[in-house]
Coordinates of C-alpha atoms in Angstrom, one line a residue:
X9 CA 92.7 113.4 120.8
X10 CA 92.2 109.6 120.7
X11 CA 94.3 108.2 118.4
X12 CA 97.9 107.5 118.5
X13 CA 100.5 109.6 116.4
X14 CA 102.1 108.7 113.4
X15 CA 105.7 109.7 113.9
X16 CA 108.9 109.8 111.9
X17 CA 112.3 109.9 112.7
X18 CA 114.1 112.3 109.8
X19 CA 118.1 111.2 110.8
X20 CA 119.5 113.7 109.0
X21 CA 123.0 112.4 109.2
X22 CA 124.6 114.3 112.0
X23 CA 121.9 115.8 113.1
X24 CA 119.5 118.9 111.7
X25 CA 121.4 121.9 113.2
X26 CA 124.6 123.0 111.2
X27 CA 126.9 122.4 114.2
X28 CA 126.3 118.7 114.6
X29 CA 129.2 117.0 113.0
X30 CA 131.3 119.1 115.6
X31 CA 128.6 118.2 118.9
X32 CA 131.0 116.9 121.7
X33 CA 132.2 113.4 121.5
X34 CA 131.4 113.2 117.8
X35 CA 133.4 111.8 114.8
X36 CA 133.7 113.0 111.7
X37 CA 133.0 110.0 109.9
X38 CA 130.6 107.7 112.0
X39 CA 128.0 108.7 109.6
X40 CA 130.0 106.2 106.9
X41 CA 130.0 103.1 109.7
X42 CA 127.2 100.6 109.8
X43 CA 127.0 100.7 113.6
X44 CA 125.8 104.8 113.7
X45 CA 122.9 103.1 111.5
X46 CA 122.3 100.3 113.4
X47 CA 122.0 102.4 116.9
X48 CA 119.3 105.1 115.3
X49 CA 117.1 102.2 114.0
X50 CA 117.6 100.3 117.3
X51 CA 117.1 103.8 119.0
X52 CA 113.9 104.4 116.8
X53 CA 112.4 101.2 117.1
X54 CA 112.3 101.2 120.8
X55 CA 111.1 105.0 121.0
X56 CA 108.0 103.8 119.6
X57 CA 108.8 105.4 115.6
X58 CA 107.1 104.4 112.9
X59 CA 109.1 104.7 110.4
X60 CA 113.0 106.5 109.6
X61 CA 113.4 109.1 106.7
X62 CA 116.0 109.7 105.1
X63 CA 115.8 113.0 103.0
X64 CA 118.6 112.8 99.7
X65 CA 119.8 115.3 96.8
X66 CA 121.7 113.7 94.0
X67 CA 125.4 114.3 95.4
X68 CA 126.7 116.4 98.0
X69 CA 124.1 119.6 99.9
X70 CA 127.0 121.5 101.3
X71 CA 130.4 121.7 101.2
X72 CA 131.7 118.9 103.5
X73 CA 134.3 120.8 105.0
X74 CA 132.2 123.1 106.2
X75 CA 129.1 121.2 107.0
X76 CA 128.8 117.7 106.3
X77 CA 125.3 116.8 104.8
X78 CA 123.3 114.0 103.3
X79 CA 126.6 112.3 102.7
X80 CA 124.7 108.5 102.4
X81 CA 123.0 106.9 99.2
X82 CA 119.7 106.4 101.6
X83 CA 118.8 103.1 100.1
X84 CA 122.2 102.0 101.2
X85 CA 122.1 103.2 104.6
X86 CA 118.4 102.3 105.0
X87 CA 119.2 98.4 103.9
X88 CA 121.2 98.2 107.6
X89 CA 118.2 99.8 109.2
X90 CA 115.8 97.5 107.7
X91 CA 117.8 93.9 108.6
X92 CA 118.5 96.1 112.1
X93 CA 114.7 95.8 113.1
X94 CA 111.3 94.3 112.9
X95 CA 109.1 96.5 112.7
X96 CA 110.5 99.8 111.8
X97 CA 109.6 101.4 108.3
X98 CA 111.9 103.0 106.1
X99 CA 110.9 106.0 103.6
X100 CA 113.4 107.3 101.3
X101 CA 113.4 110.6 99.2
X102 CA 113.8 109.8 95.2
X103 CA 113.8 112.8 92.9
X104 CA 111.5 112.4 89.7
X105 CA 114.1 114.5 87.9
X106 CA 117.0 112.2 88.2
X107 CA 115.1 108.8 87.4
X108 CA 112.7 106.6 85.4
X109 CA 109.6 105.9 86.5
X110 CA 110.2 101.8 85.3
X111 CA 113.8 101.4 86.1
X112 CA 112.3 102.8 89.7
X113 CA 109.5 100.5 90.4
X114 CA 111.9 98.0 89.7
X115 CA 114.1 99.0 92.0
X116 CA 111.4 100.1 95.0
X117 CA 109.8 97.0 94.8
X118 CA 113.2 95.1 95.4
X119 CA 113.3 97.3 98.2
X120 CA 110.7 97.3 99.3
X121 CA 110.4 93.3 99.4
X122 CA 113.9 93.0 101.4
X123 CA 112.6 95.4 103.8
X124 CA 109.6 92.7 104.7
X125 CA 106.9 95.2 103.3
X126 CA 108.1 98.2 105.3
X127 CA 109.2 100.7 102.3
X128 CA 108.0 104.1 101.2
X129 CA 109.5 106.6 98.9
X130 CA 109.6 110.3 99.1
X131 CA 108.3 111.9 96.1
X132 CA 109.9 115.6 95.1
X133 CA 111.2 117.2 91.9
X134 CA 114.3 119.1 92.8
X135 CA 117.8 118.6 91.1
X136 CA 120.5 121.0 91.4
X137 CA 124.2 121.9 91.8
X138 CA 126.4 118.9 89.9
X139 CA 124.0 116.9 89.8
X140 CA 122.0 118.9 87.0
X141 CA 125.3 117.6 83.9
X142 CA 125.3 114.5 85.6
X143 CA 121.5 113.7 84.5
X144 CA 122.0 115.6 81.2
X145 CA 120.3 118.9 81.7
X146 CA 121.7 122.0 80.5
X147 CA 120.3 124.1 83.3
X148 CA 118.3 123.7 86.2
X149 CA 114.1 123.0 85.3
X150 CA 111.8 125.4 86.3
X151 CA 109.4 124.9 89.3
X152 CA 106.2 124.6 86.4
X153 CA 108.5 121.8 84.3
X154 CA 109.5 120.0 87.8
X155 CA 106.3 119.1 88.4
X156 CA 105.1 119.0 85.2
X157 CA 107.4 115.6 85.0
X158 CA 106.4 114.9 88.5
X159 CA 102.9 114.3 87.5
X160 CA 103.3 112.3 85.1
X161 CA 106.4 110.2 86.5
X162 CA 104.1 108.9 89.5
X163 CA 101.4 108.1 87.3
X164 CA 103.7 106.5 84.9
X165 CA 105.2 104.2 88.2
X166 CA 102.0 103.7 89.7
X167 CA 100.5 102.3 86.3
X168 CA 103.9 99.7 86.5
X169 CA 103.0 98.5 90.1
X170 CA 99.4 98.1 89.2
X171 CA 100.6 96.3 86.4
X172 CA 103.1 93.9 88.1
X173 CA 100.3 93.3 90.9
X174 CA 97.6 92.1 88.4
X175 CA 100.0 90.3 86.2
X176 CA 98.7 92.2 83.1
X177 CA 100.8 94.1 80.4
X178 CA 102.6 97.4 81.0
X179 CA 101.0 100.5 78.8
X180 CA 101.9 104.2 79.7
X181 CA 101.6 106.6 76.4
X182 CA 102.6 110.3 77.9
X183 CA 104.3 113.7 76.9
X184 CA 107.4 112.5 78.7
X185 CA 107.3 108.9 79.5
X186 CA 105.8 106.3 76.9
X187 CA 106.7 102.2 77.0
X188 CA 104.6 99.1 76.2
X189 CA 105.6 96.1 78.5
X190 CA 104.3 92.1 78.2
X191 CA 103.2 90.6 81.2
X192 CA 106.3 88.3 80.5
X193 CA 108.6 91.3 80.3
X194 CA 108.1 93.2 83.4
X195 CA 111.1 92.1 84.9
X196 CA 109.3 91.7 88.5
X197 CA 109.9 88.1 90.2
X198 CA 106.5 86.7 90.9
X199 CA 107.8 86.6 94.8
X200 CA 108.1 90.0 94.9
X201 CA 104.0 90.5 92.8
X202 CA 102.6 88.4 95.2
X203 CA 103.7 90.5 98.3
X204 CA 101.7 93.5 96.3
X205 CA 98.2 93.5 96.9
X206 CA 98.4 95.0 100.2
X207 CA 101.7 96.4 100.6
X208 CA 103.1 98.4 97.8
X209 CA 105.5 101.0 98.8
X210 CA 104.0 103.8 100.3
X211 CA 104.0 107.1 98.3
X212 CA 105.0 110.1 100.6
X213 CA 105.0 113.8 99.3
X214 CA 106.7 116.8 100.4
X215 CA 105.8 119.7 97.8
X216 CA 104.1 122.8 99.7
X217 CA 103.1 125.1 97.2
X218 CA 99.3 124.8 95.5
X219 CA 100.9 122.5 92.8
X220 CA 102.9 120.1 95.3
X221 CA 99.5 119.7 97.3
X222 CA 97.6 119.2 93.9
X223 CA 100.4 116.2 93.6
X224 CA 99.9 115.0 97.4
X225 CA 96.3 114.7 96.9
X226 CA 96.2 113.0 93.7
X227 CA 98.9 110.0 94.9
X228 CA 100.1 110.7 98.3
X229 CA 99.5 108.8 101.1
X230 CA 101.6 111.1 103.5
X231 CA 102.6 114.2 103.3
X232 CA 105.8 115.8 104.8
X233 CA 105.0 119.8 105.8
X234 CA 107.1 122.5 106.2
X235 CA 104.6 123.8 109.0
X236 CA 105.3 126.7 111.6
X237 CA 102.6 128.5 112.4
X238 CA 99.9 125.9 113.6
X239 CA 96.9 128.2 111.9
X240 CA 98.4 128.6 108.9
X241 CA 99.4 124.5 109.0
X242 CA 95.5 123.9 109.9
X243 CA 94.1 125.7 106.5
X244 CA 96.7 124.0 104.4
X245 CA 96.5 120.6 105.8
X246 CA 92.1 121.8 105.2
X247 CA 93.4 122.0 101.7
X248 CA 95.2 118.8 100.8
X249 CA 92.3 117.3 102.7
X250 CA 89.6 119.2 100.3
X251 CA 91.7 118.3 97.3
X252 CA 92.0 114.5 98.0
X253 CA 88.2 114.5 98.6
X254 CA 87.1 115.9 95.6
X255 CA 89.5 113.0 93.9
X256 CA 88.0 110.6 96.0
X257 CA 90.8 109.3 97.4
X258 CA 91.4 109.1 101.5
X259 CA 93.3 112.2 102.5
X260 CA 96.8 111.8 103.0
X261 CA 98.5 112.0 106.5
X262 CA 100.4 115.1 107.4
X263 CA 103.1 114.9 109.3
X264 CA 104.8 118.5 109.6
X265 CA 108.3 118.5 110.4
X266 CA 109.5 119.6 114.3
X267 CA 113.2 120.6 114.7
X268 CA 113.8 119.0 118.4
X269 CA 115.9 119.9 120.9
X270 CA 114.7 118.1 124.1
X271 CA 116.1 118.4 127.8
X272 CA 114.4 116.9 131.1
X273 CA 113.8 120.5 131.7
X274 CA 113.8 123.7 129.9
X275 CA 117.0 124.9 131.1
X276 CA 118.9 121.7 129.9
X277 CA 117.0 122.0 126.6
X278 CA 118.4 125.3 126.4
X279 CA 122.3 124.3 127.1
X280 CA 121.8 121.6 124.5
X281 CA 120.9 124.0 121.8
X282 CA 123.8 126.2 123.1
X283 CA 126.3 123.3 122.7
X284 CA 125.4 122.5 119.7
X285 CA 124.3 125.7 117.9
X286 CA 127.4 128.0 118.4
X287 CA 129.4 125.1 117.0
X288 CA 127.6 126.1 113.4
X289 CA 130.0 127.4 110.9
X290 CA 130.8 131.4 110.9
X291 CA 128.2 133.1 109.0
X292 CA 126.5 129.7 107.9
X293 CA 122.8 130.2 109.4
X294 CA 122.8 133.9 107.6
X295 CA 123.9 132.9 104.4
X296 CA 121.5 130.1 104.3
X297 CA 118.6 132.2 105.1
X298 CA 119.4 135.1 102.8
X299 CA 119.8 132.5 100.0
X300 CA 116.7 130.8 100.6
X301 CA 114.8 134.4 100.3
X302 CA 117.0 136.1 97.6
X303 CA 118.1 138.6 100.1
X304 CA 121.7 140.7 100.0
X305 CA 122.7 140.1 103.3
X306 CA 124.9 143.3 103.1
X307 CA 121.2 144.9 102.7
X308 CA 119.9 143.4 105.9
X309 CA 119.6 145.0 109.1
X310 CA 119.2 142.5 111.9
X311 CA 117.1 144.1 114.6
X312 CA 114.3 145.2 111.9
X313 CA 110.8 143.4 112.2
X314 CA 112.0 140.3 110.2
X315 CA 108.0 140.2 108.0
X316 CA 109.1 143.6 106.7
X317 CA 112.6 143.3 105.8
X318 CA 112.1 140.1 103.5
X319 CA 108.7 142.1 101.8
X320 CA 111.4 144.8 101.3
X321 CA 114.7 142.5 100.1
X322 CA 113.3 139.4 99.1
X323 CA 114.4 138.3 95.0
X324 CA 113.2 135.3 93.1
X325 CA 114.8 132.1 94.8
X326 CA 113.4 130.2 92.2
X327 CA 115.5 126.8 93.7
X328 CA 114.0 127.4 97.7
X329 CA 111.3 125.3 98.1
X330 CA 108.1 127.6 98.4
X331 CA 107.0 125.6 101.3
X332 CA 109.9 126.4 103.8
X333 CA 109.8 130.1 102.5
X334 CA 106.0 130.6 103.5
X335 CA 107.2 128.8 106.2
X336 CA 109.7 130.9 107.8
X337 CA 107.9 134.4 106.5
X338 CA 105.1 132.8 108.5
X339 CA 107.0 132.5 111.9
X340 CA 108.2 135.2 111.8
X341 CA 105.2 137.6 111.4
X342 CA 103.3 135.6 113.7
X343 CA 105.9 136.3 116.2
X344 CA 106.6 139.9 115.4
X345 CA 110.4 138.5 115.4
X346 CA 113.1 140.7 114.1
X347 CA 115.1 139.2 112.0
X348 CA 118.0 138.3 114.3
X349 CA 115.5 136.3 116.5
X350 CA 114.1 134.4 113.7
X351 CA 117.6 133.5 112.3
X352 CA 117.6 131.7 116.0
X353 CA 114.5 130.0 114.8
X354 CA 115.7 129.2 111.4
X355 CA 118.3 126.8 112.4
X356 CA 115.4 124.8 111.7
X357 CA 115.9 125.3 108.1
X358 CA 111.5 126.0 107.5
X359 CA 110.0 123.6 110.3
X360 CA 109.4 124.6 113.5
X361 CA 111.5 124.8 116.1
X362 CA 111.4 123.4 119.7
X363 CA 113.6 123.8 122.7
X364 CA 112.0 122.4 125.7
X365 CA 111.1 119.5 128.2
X366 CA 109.0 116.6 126.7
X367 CA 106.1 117.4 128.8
X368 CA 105.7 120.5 126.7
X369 CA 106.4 119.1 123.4
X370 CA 103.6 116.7 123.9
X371 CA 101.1 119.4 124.7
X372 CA 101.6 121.4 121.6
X373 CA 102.2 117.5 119.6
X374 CA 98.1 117.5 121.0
X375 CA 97.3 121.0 120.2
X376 CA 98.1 120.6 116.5
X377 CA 96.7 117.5 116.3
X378 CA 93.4 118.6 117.8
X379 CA 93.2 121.7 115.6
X380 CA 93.6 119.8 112.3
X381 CA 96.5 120.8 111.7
X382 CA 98.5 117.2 112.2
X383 CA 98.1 113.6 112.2
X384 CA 101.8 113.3 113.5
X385 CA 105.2 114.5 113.0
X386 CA 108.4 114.3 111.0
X387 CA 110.7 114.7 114.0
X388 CA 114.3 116.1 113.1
X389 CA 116.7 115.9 116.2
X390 CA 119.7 118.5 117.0
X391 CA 122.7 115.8 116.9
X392 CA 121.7 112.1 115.5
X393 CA 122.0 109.8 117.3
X394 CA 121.7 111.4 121.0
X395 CA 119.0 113.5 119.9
X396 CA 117.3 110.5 119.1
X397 CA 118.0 108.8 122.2
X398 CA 117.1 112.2 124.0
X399 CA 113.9 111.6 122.8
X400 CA 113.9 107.9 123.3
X401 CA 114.6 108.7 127.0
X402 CA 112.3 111.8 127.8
X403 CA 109.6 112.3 125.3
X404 CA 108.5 108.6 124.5
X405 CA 107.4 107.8 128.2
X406 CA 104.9 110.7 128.1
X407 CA 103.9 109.7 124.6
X408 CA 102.9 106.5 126.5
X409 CA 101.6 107.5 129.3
X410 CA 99.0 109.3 127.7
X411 CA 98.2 106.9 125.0
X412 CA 99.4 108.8 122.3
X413 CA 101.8 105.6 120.8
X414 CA 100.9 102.7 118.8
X415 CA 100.7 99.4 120.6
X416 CA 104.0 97.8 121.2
X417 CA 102.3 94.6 119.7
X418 CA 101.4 96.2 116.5
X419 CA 103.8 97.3 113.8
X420 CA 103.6 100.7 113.9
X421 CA 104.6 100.5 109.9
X422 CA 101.5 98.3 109.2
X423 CA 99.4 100.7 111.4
X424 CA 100.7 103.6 109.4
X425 CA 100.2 102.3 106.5
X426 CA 96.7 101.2 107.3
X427 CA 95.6 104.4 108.6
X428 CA 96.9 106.2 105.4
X429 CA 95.2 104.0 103.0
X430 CA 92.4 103.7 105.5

């Protein structure tokens, strides 16, 4: 491998693993104070990132009393990391089913002008839970609808931007979405169309089923993937590549997601996830899992070959992304894991997970890489932000020593971006 990665810090509030809010030494509600913010982009910046994520859902993931989640807006919390840095981007995920594709141009351009150019959305489809009366719907979409509007939404907010960057009239006519704009009436300032020629937001994807790649290839710059098995991640990543060719567009980047948990050495990897893990809630790893697969967990016997007991129990989770489903069924066949091992495994929540020294996460960061199956990684960390400075500490000086990080006198943003619209 030659080129640097292309890597992404996912702060996922407290950290990824359910027992984060509770990790020793942290509070409750530093997530809510500017200065937990300012530190990870800080932390980021210096670890050689090229951009943060922050992943969103339309109001609350989990019950905060039992596991505080996604509890930020992420344009508000990523408007501290942007004036917080120079160089760092910042990607946010919007859902297509809780907005307009105008009203969010406007808005993403905004953004992505304060930022200095450093913006890029996260394109996906869900909307569930409260959020479903709050946007009008009377029950939740189907997958086939989801996308359906996904499709056209991005083509309907692409055809905006191209329209505020050439300073020409707004026309979309659609099954869903149909408006007719003047020049005059695109309510863009001219500051913000003249940043556009070369630095539109970037358009990031995260769909993993046939119809989310379809998506990805035919507007995605990046893609996020719910990868495990580095095979299985190599003929998919083959795919979107394929698709985006026959479009004649570049392909888009993939970036599958890692779960870290990073010591100086295995053994103080291994503590770490201890700490942290048997701090989850009672039962909260299980029920997650046997939601995401439709299972009765009364029906589930722990030490069974985990591949056969989801063929044998598995419903119709229509709401689980398909992605982190293959995902996990994927692990754990390839490891022959029962299912009591791969619930270890799962605290990843569908990416794969790592406990280890960084000299070992960088070989297998190479080995995917190598086999096609990566251009870089959406890194989630165990507890946020000592995780992040975990990695900061231990992983980024291999990363450098073997050449496998942008050059400090670059932006790693603007590289990004170049190499995904290369």
């Amino acid at each position: 491998m030659t080129r640097p990665l292309v890597l992404g810090a996912n702060v996922y509030d407290y950290g990824t693993d359910a027992g984060a809010w509770r990790a020793p030494g942290e509070s409750a509600l530093r997530v809510f104070e500017a200065e937990f913010w300012r530190d990870a982009a800080r932390t980021a910046e210096d670890a050689g990132m090229h951009a943060i994520f922050l992943a969103d859902t339309p109001g609350l993931a989990s019950n905060p009393a039992i596991r505080p989640s996604r509890l930020n807006e992420p344009l508000a919390a990523l408007s501290t990391v942007a004036a917080e840095t120079e160089h760092l981007g910042i990607i946010s995920t919007v859902s297509t089913s809780t907005n307009d594709p105008v009203e969010l141009a406007r808005r993403l351009l905004t953004v992505s002008a304060f930022s200095g150019s450093r913006f890029g959305w996260n394109v996906v489809t869900g909307v569930t839970g409260p959020a479903l009366t709050d946007f009008g719907y009377t029950e939740e979409p189907g997958r086939e609808d989801r996308y359906a509007r996904a499709e056209e939404f991005v083509a309907a907010y692409s055809a905006f931007v191209d329209a505020v960057r050439d300073d020409t009239d707004y026309v979309h006519d659609g099954d869903l979405f149909g408006a007719s704009i003047p020049r005059s009436e695109l309510g863009v300032d001219p500051a913000i169309r003249a940043l556009l020629p070369d630095v539109a937001p970037l358009i990031v994807q995260a769909g993993g089923s046939p119809r989310g790649r379809q998506l990805a290839a035919e507007s995605a710059e990046a893609v996020f993937a719910a990868e495990t098995v580095k095979e299985t991640a190599a003929e998919n990543a083959a795919d979107l590549r394929r698709r985006a060719a026959e479009l004649g567009r570049p392909a888009p980047l993939v970036l599958p997601g890692i779960h870290l948990v990073v010591g100086s050495t295995e053994e103080e990897a291994e503590r770490r996830f201890q700490t942290i893990h048997e701090r989850s809630p009672e039962g909260y790893v299980l029920k997650r899992f046997t939601g995401m697969f439709g299972i009765d967990a009364s029906r589930l016997d722990l030490d069974a070959p985990a591949e056969g007991e989801i063929q044998r129990l598995s419903g119709d989770p229509s709401a689980a992304p398909i992605g982190f489903r293959k995902a996990i069924a994927a692990y754990g066949a390839a490891g022959n894991l029962t299912v009591r091992e791969l619930l270890r495994y799962f605290a990843g929540f569908g990416h794969q997970l790592f406990v280890g020294s960084p000299e070992r996460l960088v070989d297998i960061m190479t080995d995917w890489v190598d086999a096609g199956a990566a251009d870089g990684f959406n890194l989630l960390f165990d507890t946020n932000p000592w995780g992040l400075r975990e990695f900061a500490e231990h992983v980024t000086p291999v990363l450098r020593s073997r050449g496998l990080l942008a050059d400090p006198g670059d932006s790693p943003f603007t590289a990004f971006m170049r190499e995904a619209r290369r």
